[in-house]
Amino acid sequence: MAKDRNAQLRNLIAGYSDSILLSDAKAMIAVLFVAIMMGTVIQFRPLYPWYLPLPALVIPFALIFLNLLASVFPRYPRSGRKRFPLWRKPHPDAFDFLADAQAEEETLAERCALLSRILWWKNVTLRAAYLLSMACLAAAAILLFAARP
């Protein structure tokens, strides 16, 4: 029973790790496109109506950009790690690999929960960036086309 539970936890950890990598790739591609679109919007600033100042044009892009960067930002806390050296002048012995199968099996559930939490926050920030970008597109359409004199 314990080996079956450990195998299930390892499969979950592998799935969470793959999903985290995929969401990071999505966020990085989206950051690239947001940067390109923001440059284009700023370039055509003289052609926009008088009631759209530059900060009103750039703030949605900045908010989307911050959400995407928050999605990519790693959130690996130090809790649960027995050995995670953070010193100014580390010694080479601090990085010796000590294989302890028993300790690894004890921390499987904790790692699974940690990766699940990271993936949840990544999905929340990606979804927030997506919804914000769709709302900004709708607002831009209303401001540019419906509010013409």
Short mmCIF file of C-alpha atoms in Angstrom, two decimals:
data_model
loop_
_atom_site.label_atom_id
_atom_site.label_comp_id
_atom_site.label_asym_id
_atom_site.label_seq_id
_atom_site.Cartn_x
_atom_site.Cartn_y
_atom_site.Cartn_z
CA MET A 1 0.00 0.00 0.00
CA ALA A 2 2.79 2.45 0.87
CA LYS A 3 4.66 1.79 -2.38
CA ASP A 4 1.46 2.34 -4.35
CA ARG A 5 0.86 5.65 -2.53
CA ASN A 6 4.46 6.73 -3.17
CA ALA A 7 4.14 5.84 -6.85
CA GLN A 8 0.96 7.90 -7.09
CA LEU A 9 2.64 10.85 -5.38
CA ARG A 10 5.65 10.61 -7.72
CA ASN A 11 3.29 10.59 -10.72
CA LEU A 12 1.49 13.65 -9.37
CA ILE A 13 4.80 15.43 -8.78
CA ALA A 14 5.88 14.68 -12.36
CA GLY A 15 2.56 15.97 -13.70
CA TYR A 16 2.71 19.13 -11.60
CA SER A 17 6.30 19.77 -12.67
CA ASP A 18 5.40 19.42 -16.35
CA SER A 19 2.38 21.69 -15.96
CA ILE A 20 4.49 24.32 -14.19
CA LEU A 21 7.02 24.26 -17.03
CA LEU A 22 4.24 24.60 -19.61
CA SER A 23 2.63 27.52 -17.81
CA ASP A 24 6.04 29.20 -17.56
CA ALA A 25 6.48 28.82 -21.32
CA LYS A 26 3.02 30.31 -21.93
CA ALA A 27 3.76 33.25 -19.66
CA MET A 28 7.12 33.94 -21.30
CA ILE A 29 5.55 33.96 -24.77
CA ALA A 30 2.79 36.24 -23.51
CA VAL A 31 5.35 38.61 -21.96
CA LEU A 32 7.05 38.87 -25.35
CA PHE A 33 3.79 39.66 -27.12
CA VAL A 34 2.72 42.20 -24.48
CA ALA A 35 6.06 43.99 -24.87
CA ILE A 36 5.66 44.07 -28.66
CA MET A 37 2.06 45.31 -28.44
CA MET A 38 2.95 48.00 -25.90
CA GLY A 39 5.65 49.33 -28.20
CA THR A 40 3.20 49.47 -31.09
CA VAL A 41 0.58 51.27 -29.01
CA ILE A 42 3.10 53.87 -27.86
CA GLN A 43 4.41 54.32 -31.40
CA PHE A 44 0.98 55.33 -32.74
CA ARG A 45 0.19 57.67 -29.82
CA PRO A 46 -0.34 60.78 -32.02
CA LEU A 47 -3.14 59.01 -33.91
CA TYR A 48 -5.29 58.32 -30.82
CA PRO A 49 -8.07 60.62 -29.65
CA TRP A 50 -7.25 63.55 -27.37
CA TYR A 51 -9.03 62.01 -24.37
CA LEU A 52 -6.63 59.02 -24.19
CA PRO A 53 -3.46 60.16 -22.39
CA LEU A 54 -0.33 58.03 -22.48
CA PRO A 55 -0.68 56.69 -18.90
CA ALA A 56 -4.20 55.46 -19.69
CA LEU A 57 -2.76 53.57 -22.64
CA VAL A 58 0.20 52.06 -20.77
CA ILE A 59 -1.39 51.10 -17.41
CA PRO A 60 -3.30 48.04 -18.77
CA PHE A 61 -0.12 46.75 -20.40
CA ALA A 62 1.81 47.26 -17.17
CA LEU A 63 -0.81 45.38 -15.14
CA ILE A 64 -0.86 42.49 -17.60
CA PHE A 65 2.94 42.46 -17.65
CA LEU A 66 3.10 42.34 -13.82
CA ASN A 67 0.60 39.47 -13.69
CA LEU A 68 2.64 37.51 -16.21
CA LEU A 69 5.87 38.17 -14.34
CA ALA A 70 4.21 37.07 -11.08
CA SER A 71 3.26 33.87 -12.87
CA VAL A 72 6.86 33.20 -13.89
CA PHE A 73 8.37 34.22 -10.55
CA PRO A 74 9.41 31.06 -8.68
CA ARG A 75 7.69 30.42 -5.37
CA TYR A 76 9.72 27.61 -3.86
CA PRO A 77 9.77 28.18 -0.11
CA ARG A 78 12.50 26.76 2.04
CA SER A 79 10.05 24.89 4.24
CA GLY A 80 10.54 21.18 4.26
CA ARG A 81 14.10 21.25 3.00
CA LYS A 82 16.66 19.75 5.33
CA ARG A 83 19.64 21.06 3.38
CA PHE A 84 19.38 24.28 1.46
CA PRO A 85 22.62 26.23 2.02
CA LEU A 86 22.44 30.00 1.65
CA TRP A 87 25.76 31.36 2.79
CA ARG A 88 28.06 34.10 1.55
CA LYS A 89 31.11 31.84 1.48
CA PRO A 90 29.93 28.24 1.18
CA HIS A 91 32.30 25.35 1.56
CA PRO A 92 32.39 22.61 -1.08
CA ASP A 93 31.26 20.03 1.52
CA ALA A 94 27.92 21.87 1.83
CA PHE A 95 26.97 20.67 -1.65
CA ASP A 96 27.69 16.98 -1.18
CA PHE A 97 24.81 14.86 -2.38
CA LEU A 98 23.48 12.68 0.39
CA ALA A 99 21.04 10.10 -0.92
CA ASP A 100 18.51 9.27 1.74
CA ALA A 101 15.63 7.26 0.28
CA GLN A 102 13.73 7.20 3.56
CA ALA A 103 13.81 10.99 3.92
CA GLU A 104 12.74 11.40 0.28
CA GLU A 105 9.73 9.14 0.74
CA GLU A 106 8.70 11.06 3.84
CA THR A 107 8.65 14.36 1.94
CA LEU A 108 6.76 13.17 -1.15
CA ALA A 109 3.37 14.37 0.10
CA GLU A 110 4.81 17.73 1.13
CA ARG A 111 6.48 18.23 -2.25
CA CYS A 112 3.27 17.27 -4.01
CA ALA A 113 1.31 19.83 -1.99
CA LEU A 114 3.97 22.49 -2.62
CA LEU A 115 3.93 21.95 -6.38
CA SER A 116 0.14 21.94 -6.37
CA ARG A 117 0.09 25.32 -4.62
CA ILE A 118 2.65 26.76 -7.06
CA LEU A 119 0.65 25.54 -10.05
CA TRP A 120 -2.56 26.98 -8.61
CA TRP A 121 -1.00 30.44 -8.20
CA LYS A 122 0.50 30.28 -11.67
CA ASN A 123 -2.92 29.49 -13.13
CA VAL A 124 -4.57 32.28 -11.13
CA THR A 125 -2.08 34.89 -12.34
CA LEU A 126 -2.23 33.67 -15.95
CA ARG A 127 -6.04 33.75 -15.87
CA ALA A 128 -6.00 37.24 -14.34
CA ALA A 129 -3.67 38.47 -17.09
CA TYR A 130 -5.89 36.91 -19.75
CA LEU A 131 -9.12 38.38 -18.34
CA LEU A 132 -7.48 41.78 -17.93
CA SER A 133 -6.26 41.74 -21.52
CA MET A 134 -9.73 40.81 -22.81
CA ALA A 135 -11.33 43.58 -20.71
CA CYS A 136 -8.76 46.08 -22.01
CA LEU A 137 -9.48 45.06 -25.59
CA ALA A 138 -13.21 45.61 -25.05
CA ALA A 139 -12.58 48.96 -23.36
CA ALA A 140 -10.25 50.03 -26.16
CA ALA A 141 -12.85 49.12 -28.76
CA ILE A 142 -15.48 51.15 -26.93
CA LEU A 143 -13.18 54.14 -26.44
CA LEU A 144 -11.85 54.19 -29.99
CA PHE A 145 -14.92 53.30 -32.03
CA ALA A 146 -18.04 54.02 -30.02
CA ALA A 147 -16.95 57.33 -28.51
CA ARG A 148 -16.20 59.06 -31.83
CA PRO A 149 -17.78 62.51 -32.19
#
